[in-house]
Coordinates of C-alpha atoms in Angstrom, one line a residue:
M1 CA -18.9 -6.6 -19.6
S2 CA -17.9 -10.0 -18.5
T3 CA -19.6 -12.2 -16.0
D4 CA -18.1 -12.2 -12.5
T5 CA -16.7 -15.5 -11.4
T6 CA -15.5 -17.0 -8.2
H7 CA -13.2 -19.7 -9.3
S8 CA -9.4 -19.7 -9.2
D9 CA -7.2 -19.6 -12.3
S10 CA -4.7 -22.0 -10.9
T11 CA -4.5 -25.2 -9.1
P12 CA -3.3 -25.1 -5.5
T13 CA 0.5 -25.2 -5.1
A14 CA 2.5 -26.7 -2.3
G15 CA 1.6 -25.2 1.0
T16 CA -1.9 -24.3 -0.1
A17 CA -4.5 -24.5 2.6
S18 CA -8.2 -24.3 2.4
T19 CA -9.2 -24.4 6.0
T20 CA -10.2 -21.3 7.9
G21 CA -8.2 -21.9 11.1
G22 CA -4.7 -22.7 12.0
R23 CA -1.3 -21.2 11.2
L24 CA -0.8 -19.5 7.8
P25 CA 1.9 -21.0 5.5
F26 CA 5.4 -19.6 6.1
V27 CA 5.4 -17.9 2.7
V28 CA 2.7 -15.4 3.9
P29 CA 4.8 -13.7 6.6
L30 CA 7.8 -14.0 4.4
L31 CA 6.1 -11.9 1.8
A32 CA 5.4 -9.3 4.5
V33 CA 9.2 -8.8 4.6
G34 CA 9.0 -7.7 1.0
T35 CA 6.1 -5.4 1.6
F36 CA 8.1 -3.9 4.5
L37 CA 11.1 -3.1 2.4
M38 CA 9.0 -1.7 -0.4
S39 CA 6.8 0.4 1.8
T40 CA 9.9 1.7 3.6
S41 CA 11.4 2.7 0.2
E42 CA 8.1 4.4 -0.9
N43 CA 8.0 6.6 2.2
I44 CA 11.6 7.0 3.2
V45 CA 12.2 9.9 0.9
A46 CA 9.9 12.1 3.0
G47 CA 12.3 11.6 5.9
L48 CA 15.4 12.3 3.7
L49 CA 14.3 15.4 1.9
Q50 CA 16.8 17.7 3.6
E51 CA 19.8 15.3 3.2
M52 CA 19.0 14.7 -0.5
S53 CA 18.4 18.4 -1.1
A54 CA 21.8 19.3 0.3
D55 CA 23.6 16.5 -1.5
L56 CA 22.0 17.1 -4.9
H57 CA 22.1 20.9 -4.6
L58 CA 18.4 21.2 -5.3
P59 CA 15.5 22.8 -3.5
V60 CA 13.4 20.6 -1.2
A61 CA 10.3 21.1 -3.3
Q62 CA 12.1 19.7 -6.4
V63 CA 13.4 16.7 -4.5
G64 CA 9.9 16.1 -3.3
L65 CA 9.0 15.2 -6.9
L66 CA 10.6 11.8 -6.1
V67 CA 7.5 11.0 -4.0
T68 CA 5.3 11.8 -7.0
A69 CA 7.5 9.8 -9.3
F70 CA 7.2 6.7 -7.1
A71 CA 3.4 7.1 -7.0
V72 CA 3.2 7.4 -10.8
G73 CA 5.4 4.3 -11.2
M74 CA 3.1 2.4 -8.9
I75 CA -0.1 3.5 -10.7
V76 CA 1.1 2.7 -14.1
G77 CA 3.5 -0.1 -13.3
A78 CA 1.3 -2.4 -11.2
P79 CA -1.3 -3.2 -14.0
V80 CA 1.2 -3.1 -16.8
M81 CA 3.6 -5.5 -15.1
A82 CA 0.7 -7.8 -14.2
V83 CA -0.1 -8.2 -17.9
A84 CA 3.6 -8.3 -18.9
T85 CA 4.3 -11.2 -16.5
L86 CA 1.1 -13.0 -17.1
R87 CA 2.7 -16.3 -18.2
L88 CA 5.8 -16.1 -16.0
P89 CA 6.1 -18.2 -12.8
R90 CA 5.0 -16.2 -9.9
R91 CA 7.9 -17.1 -7.7
G92 CA 10.3 -16.0 -10.5
T93 CA 8.4 -12.7 -10.9
L94 CA 8.7 -12.0 -7.1
I95 CA 12.5 -12.7 -7.3
A96 CA 12.9 -10.5 -10.4
A97 CA 10.9 -7.7 -8.8
L98 CA 13.2 -7.7 -5.8
V99 CA 16.3 -7.8 -7.9
V100 CA 15.1 -4.8 -10.0
F101 CA 14.1 -3.1 -6.8
A102 CA 17.6 -3.5 -5.4
L103 CA 19.2 -2.3 -8.6
G104 CA 17.0 0.8 -8.7
H105 CA 18.4 1.7 -5.3
V106 CA 21.9 1.0 -6.3
V107 CA 21.6 3.2 -9.4
A108 CA 20.1 6.1 -7.4
A109 CA 22.8 5.8 -4.7
L110 CA 25.6 6.0 -7.3
S111 CA 24.2 8.9 -9.2
D112 CA 24.7 12.6 -8.9
S113 CA 22.1 13.3 -11.5
F114 CA 18.6 14.1 -10.3
T115 CA 17.1 12.9 -13.6
I116 CA 18.7 9.5 -13.2
V117 CA 17.5 9.4 -9.6
V118 CA 14.0 10.1 -10.7
V119 CA 14.2 7.4 -13.4
A120 CA 15.6 5.0 -10.8
R121 CA 12.7 5.7 -8.5
V122 CA 10.1 5.1 -11.2
I123 CA 11.7 1.8 -12.1
T124 CA 11.8 0.9 -8.4
A125 CA 8.1 1.8 -8.2
V126 CA 7.3 -0.4 -11.2
A127 CA 9.1 -3.3 -9.5
T128 CA 7.2 -2.6 -6.3
G129 CA 3.9 -2.7 -8.1
A130 CA 4.8 -6.0 -9.7
F131 CA 5.8 -7.5 -6.4
W132 CA 2.6 -6.3 -4.6
S133 CA 0.2 -7.7 -7.2
V134 CA 1.9 -11.0 -7.5
A135 CA 2.6 -11.4 -3.8
S136 CA -1.1 -10.8 -3.1
V137 CA -2.0 -13.8 -5.3
V138 CA 0.8 -16.0 -3.9
A139 CA -0.4 -15.2 -0.4
T140 CA -4.1 -15.9 -1.0
T141 CA -3.4 -19.0 -3.0
A142 CA -1.1 -20.4 -0.3
A143 CA -3.6 -19.6 2.5
G144 CA -6.6 -21.0 0.7
P145 CA -10.0 -19.3 0.0
G146 CA -11.2 -19.4 3.6
R147 CA -8.2 -17.4 4.8
S148 CA -7.3 -15.2 1.9
S149 CA -8.1 -11.9 3.5
R150 CA -6.4 -12.9 6.7
A151 CA -3.3 -13.7 4.6
L152 CA -3.5 -10.3 2.9
G153 CA -3.7 -8.7 6.3
V154 CA -0.5 -10.5 7.5
M155 CA 1.3 -9.7 4.2
M156 CA 0.3 -6.0 4.4
S157 CA 1.5 -5.8 8.0
G158 CA 4.8 -4.9 6.3
V159 CA 3.2 -1.5 5.7
G160 CA 2.6 -0.8 9.3
L161 CA 6.0 -2.2 10.3
A162 CA 7.6 0.1 7.8
T163 CA 5.9 3.1 9.4
V164 CA 6.8 1.9 12.9
A165 CA 10.5 0.9 12.2
G166 CA 11.6 1.1 8.6
V167 CA 11.0 4.7 7.8
P168 CA 12.2 6.1 11.2
L169 CA 15.3 3.9 11.2
G170 CA 16.0 4.7 7.5
S171 CA 15.7 8.4 8.2
L172 CA 18.0 8.1 11.2
A173 CA 20.5 6.2 9.1
G174 CA 20.3 8.9 6.5
Q175 CA 21.3 11.5 9.1
V176 CA 24.3 9.4 10.1
I177 CA 25.6 7.9 6.9
G178 CA 23.7 9.9 4.3
W179 CA 20.7 9.1 2.1
R180 CA 22.9 7.0 -0.2
G181 CA 23.7 4.8 2.8
S182 CA 20.0 4.2 3.4
F183 CA 19.5 3.3 -0.3
W184 CA 22.4 0.9 -0.2
A185 CA 20.9 -0.8 2.9
L186 CA 17.5 -1.2 1.2
A187 CA 19.3 -2.7 -1.9
V188 CA 21.2 -5.2 0.2
L189 CA 18.1 -6.2 2.2
A190 CA 16.1 -6.7 -1.0
A191 CA 18.8 -8.9 -2.4
V192 CA 18.7 -11.0 0.7
A193 CA 14.9 -11.2 0.6
A194 CA 15.2 -12.4 -3.0
V195 CA 17.5 -15.3 -2.0
V196 CA 15.2 -16.2 0.9
I197 CA 12.0 -16.2 -1.3
R198 CA 13.9 -18.3 -3.8
R199 CA 14.5 -20.8 -1.1
Y200 CA 11.2 -20.9 0.7
A201 CA 8.4 -19.7 -1.6
P202 CA 6.5 -22.7 -3.1
A203 CA 7.0 -23.5 -6.7
D204 CA 4.1 -22.6 -9.1
G205 CA 1.5 -25.1 -9.9
P206 CA 0.0 -25.4 -13.4
R207 CA -1.5 -22.1 -14.6
A208 CA -4.3 -21.5 -17.0
Q209 CA -3.2 -20.1 -20.3
Q210 CA -5.2 -17.0 -20.6
S211 CA -4.6 -14.0 -23.0
A212 CA -4.0 -10.5 -21.8
M213 CA -7.3 -9.4 -23.3
A214 CA -9.1 -12.2 -21.4
E215 CA -7.6 -10.9 -18.2
I216 CA -8.6 -7.3 -18.9
R217 CA -12.2 -8.4 -19.8
A218 CA -12.4 -10.1 -16.4
L219 CA -12.0 -6.7 -14.9
L220 CA -14.7 -5.0 -17.0
T221 CA -17.5 -5.5 -14.5
G222 CA -19.7 -3.1 -12.5
R223 CA -18.5 -4.5 -9.2
I224 CA -14.8 -3.9 -10.0
L225 CA -15.6 -0.4 -11.2
L226 CA -17.5 0.4 -8.0
L227 CA -14.7 -1.2 -5.9
V228 CA -12.0 0.9 -7.6
I229 CA -13.9 4.2 -7.2
A230 CA -14.5 3.4 -3.5
T231 CA -10.9 2.4 -3.0
I232 CA -9.6 5.6 -4.6
L233 CA -11.9 7.9 -2.5
I234 CA -11.5 6.1 0.9
T235 CA -7.7 5.7 0.5
G236 CA -7.3 9.3 -0.5
S237 CA -9.3 10.4 2.6
Y238 CA -7.0 8.9 5.2
M239 CA -3.7 8.8 3.4
G240 CA -4.1 12.4 2.2
A241 CA -4.7 13.5 5.8
F242 CA -1.7 11.4 7.0
A243 CA 0.6 12.9 4.4
Y244 CA 0.0 16.4 5.9
I245 CA -0.3 15.3 9.5
S246 CA 3.0 17.1 10.4
P247 CA 1.8 20.7 10.0
L248 CA -1.4 19.8 11.9
L249 CA 0.7 18.4 14.8
T250 CA 3.1 21.4 15.0
D251 CA 0.9 24.3 14.1
R252 CA -2.4 23.3 15.7
T253 CA -1.7 20.7 18.3
G254 CA 1.4 22.5 19.4
L255 CA 3.8 19.5 19.4
P256 CA 7.5 20.1 18.9
L257 CA 9.0 18.9 15.6
W258 CA 10.9 16.1 17.3
A259 CA 7.6 14.6 18.5
V260 CA 6.2 14.2 15.0
P261 CA 8.1 10.9 14.2
I262 CA 6.7 9.5 17.5
V263 CA 3.2 10.2 16.4
L264 CA 3.9 8.6 13.0
V265 CA 5.1 5.5 14.8
C266 CA 1.8 5.5 16.6
F267 CA 0.0 5.5 13.3
G268 CA 2.1 2.6 12.2
I269 CA 1.1 0.6 15.4
G270 CA -2.5 1.3 14.5
A271 CA -1.8 0.1 11.0
L272 CA -0.4 -3.2 12.2
V273 CA -3.6 -3.8 14.2
G274 CA -5.9 -2.6 11.5
T275 CA -4.5 -4.8 8.7
N276 CA -4.6 -8.0 10.8
L277 CA -8.0 -7.4 12.4
A278 CA -9.6 -6.5 9.0
G279 CA -7.9 -9.5 7.3
R280 CA -9.4 -11.9 9.8
R281 CA -12.9 -10.4 9.7
A282 CA -13.0 -9.8 5.9
D283 CA -12.8 -13.5 5.1
T284 CA -16.4 -13.9 6.2
R285 CA -17.8 -10.4 6.0
P286 CA -15.8 -8.4 3.5
M287 CA -18.4 -5.7 2.6
S288 CA -19.4 -4.9 6.1
T289 CA -15.7 -4.7 7.1
F290 CA -15.0 -2.3 4.2
I291 CA -18.0 -0.1 5.1
G292 CA -17.1 -0.2 8.8
A293 CA -13.5 0.8 8.1
A294 CA -14.7 3.7 5.8
V295 CA -17.2 5.0 8.4
G296 CA -14.5 4.7 11.0
V297 CA -12.1 6.8 8.9
G298 CA -14.8 9.5 8.5
V299 CA -15.5 9.6 12.2
V300 CA -11.8 9.9 13.1
L301 CA -11.2 12.7 10.6
A302 CA -14.3 14.5 11.8
L303 CA -13.2 14.3 15.4
L304 CA -9.7 15.5 14.5
L305 CA -11.2 18.9 13.4
P306 CA -12.1 20.0 16.9
L307 CA -9.9 17.8 19.0
S308 CA -6.6 18.3 17.1
A309 CA -6.0 21.3 19.3
F310 CA -5.3 18.9 22.2
A311 CA -2.3 16.6 22.3
V312 CA -3.7 13.4 24.0
P313 CA -6.9 13.1 21.9
T314 CA -4.9 13.8 18.8
L315 CA -2.5 10.9 19.6
V316 CA -5.4 8.6 20.2
L317 CA -7.1 9.6 17.0
V318 CA -3.9 9.1 14.9
V319 CA -3.7 5.5 16.2
A320 CA -7.4 5.1 15.4
L321 CA -6.8 6.5 11.9
G322 CA -4.1 3.8 11.4
I323 CA -6.5 1.1 12.6
T324 CA -9.4 2.2 10.4
G325 CA -7.6 3.4 7.4
M326 CA -5.1 0.5 7.0
A327 CA -8.0 -1.9 7.3
V328 CA -8.9 -0.9 3.8
P329 CA -6.0 -2.4 1.7
P330 CA -6.4 -6.1 2.6
V331 CA -10.2 -5.9 2.3
A332 CA -10.1 -4.0 -1.1
T333 CA -7.4 -6.3 -2.5
G334 CA -9.3 -9.4 -1.4
L335 CA -12.5 -8.2 -2.9
A336 CA -10.8 -7.4 -6.2
V337 CA -9.3 -10.9 -6.4
R338 CA -12.7 -12.4 -5.5
F339 CA -14.6 -10.3 -8.1
A340 CA -12.1 -11.1 -10.9
A341 CA -11.0 -14.6 -9.8
S342 CA -10.1 -15.6 -13.3
A343 CA -7.5 -12.7 -13.4
P344 CA -6.3 -12.4 -9.8
T345 CA -2.9 -10.9 -10.5
L346 CA -4.3 -8.1 -12.6
A347 CA -7.1 -7.6 -10.1
A348 CA -4.6 -7.2 -7.3
A349 CA -2.6 -4.8 -9.5
V350 CA -5.6 -2.7 -10.2
A351 CA -6.2 -2.5 -6.4
V352 CA -2.6 -1.3 -5.9
A353 CA -3.0 1.3 -8.6
A354 CA -6.3 2.5 -7.0
F355 CA -4.5 3.0 -3.6
N356 CA -1.8 5.1 -5.2
L357 CA -4.1 7.0 -7.4
G358 CA -6.2 7.9 -4.3
I359 CA -3.0 9.1 -2.5
A360 CA -1.8 11.1 -5.5
I361 CA -5.1 12.9 -6.2
A362 CA -5.9 13.6 -2.5
S363 CA -2.4 14.8 -1.6
G364 CA -2.4 17.1 -4.6
V365 CA -5.8 18.7 -3.8
E366 CA -5.0 19.0 -0.1
S367 CA -1.6 20.5 -0.8
A368 CA -3.3 23.4 -2.6
A369 CA -6.0 23.7 0.1
L370 CA -3.4 24.1 2.9
D371 CA -3.0 27.8 1.8
G372 CA -6.7 28.3 1.8
P373 CA -9.1 29.4 4.6
L374 CA -9.2 25.9 6.2
G375 CA -5.5 26.0 6.8
V376 CA -3.9 22.9 8.4
T377 CA -7.2 21.3 8.9
A378 CA -7.9 21.2 5.2
P379 CA -6.8 17.6 4.7
E380 CA -9.1 16.3 7.4
T381 CA -12.0 18.4 6.1
I382 CA -11.5 17.2 2.6
G383 CA -11.0 13.6 3.9
V384 CA -14.4 13.6 5.5
G385 CA -15.9 14.7 2.2
L386 CA -14.1 11.9 0.4
V387 CA -15.4 9.4 2.8
V388 CA -19.0 10.6 2.2
L389 CA -18.4 10.3 -1.5
G390 CA -16.8 6.9 -1.1
L391 CA -19.7 5.5 0.8
V392 CA -21.9 5.9 -2.3
P393 CA -20.1 3.3 -4.5
L394 CA -19.6 1.1 -1.4
T395 CA -23.3 1.1 -0.7
L396 CA -24.1 0.3 -4.3
L397 CA -21.5 -2.5 -4.2
A398 CA -23.0 -3.9 -1.0
L399 CA -26.4 -4.0 -2.7
R400 CA -25.0 -5.8 -5.7
T401 CA -23.2 -8.4 -3.5
R402 CA -26.1 -8.8 -1.1
G403 CA -26.1 -12.4 0.3
A404 CA -22.4 -12.8 -0.2
D405 CA -21.5 -11.0 3.0

């Protein structure tokens, strides 16, 4: 086990700031554009299942495997690409990730083979993982140590914006011009983003020459292990519930199917608020912010059990779920980078993998539980249990970092 450190592995680059106030460097909201595109791509398939099923002549359940393929690509790809690009310039890695992301969508849009589409989605997910992990380090380095979590919150606003605008608009475009048209649009936008990042992202400063094994050893600490376990459990709790919110809304709340996208947009609005609020607070009190968000998720899910039978309380609670749940990613990523400061890119990649592993595990368990006695409330019930479990490593982590929060 290595000793946890708090120093950076690189000298500040152009645009780096160390103060706690003031405007963030332009590169931070610019990176949010990339996370917007990639989060839109990750979730858009759910809104295009019927179109893809009809076009590829496959059952909806089989097309749904594209969601799993993307998650697997993120889980494996983020840490692998973090190690593979260890000595490459970060700006160049961001550009390359966007180019591969665009090409993956082009290949999928041109293919009539489901196998090729699956492979293209995995490659796209790997590129997404690489972008997320490197972008997290670029954002925190540019913002400076006093504003790193705030920068992550702004960067990850792209996730909420994707839920509010990207996925609904992409799904609508899929109905008008087909799913291939939506994929082409994402490819073009990613290519444009690559050009803009090439123009405006600061050039890399000198980077410490560290081996891959040294980076990996920097992660072999008790704090990182506790953080990863907590991230998997808490992320699984709220994202698993969100993944199966549609049957809850239609079968229990009684909303018409056309109203479901509106509720999802409300979740996205909450996510925009949550990422930014948590990012601002987590720079000074990261552990209490993480614990507060986790408890908030548990309370919201518990309240959904009785109140999801009523439309207005359900809508309010879905917004609250976006606020509390999406407060977790910037805090968890910031803590990972802080705990393994000598390996920030790999630490951010591990955080990304933990998010997706939590989603994959929880959605799989909850999918099977939907047919059980709990019915459509199974995801929320399981989510409460995951929060309770997640608070155990979070409490241990808080005790280990006492005095730093």
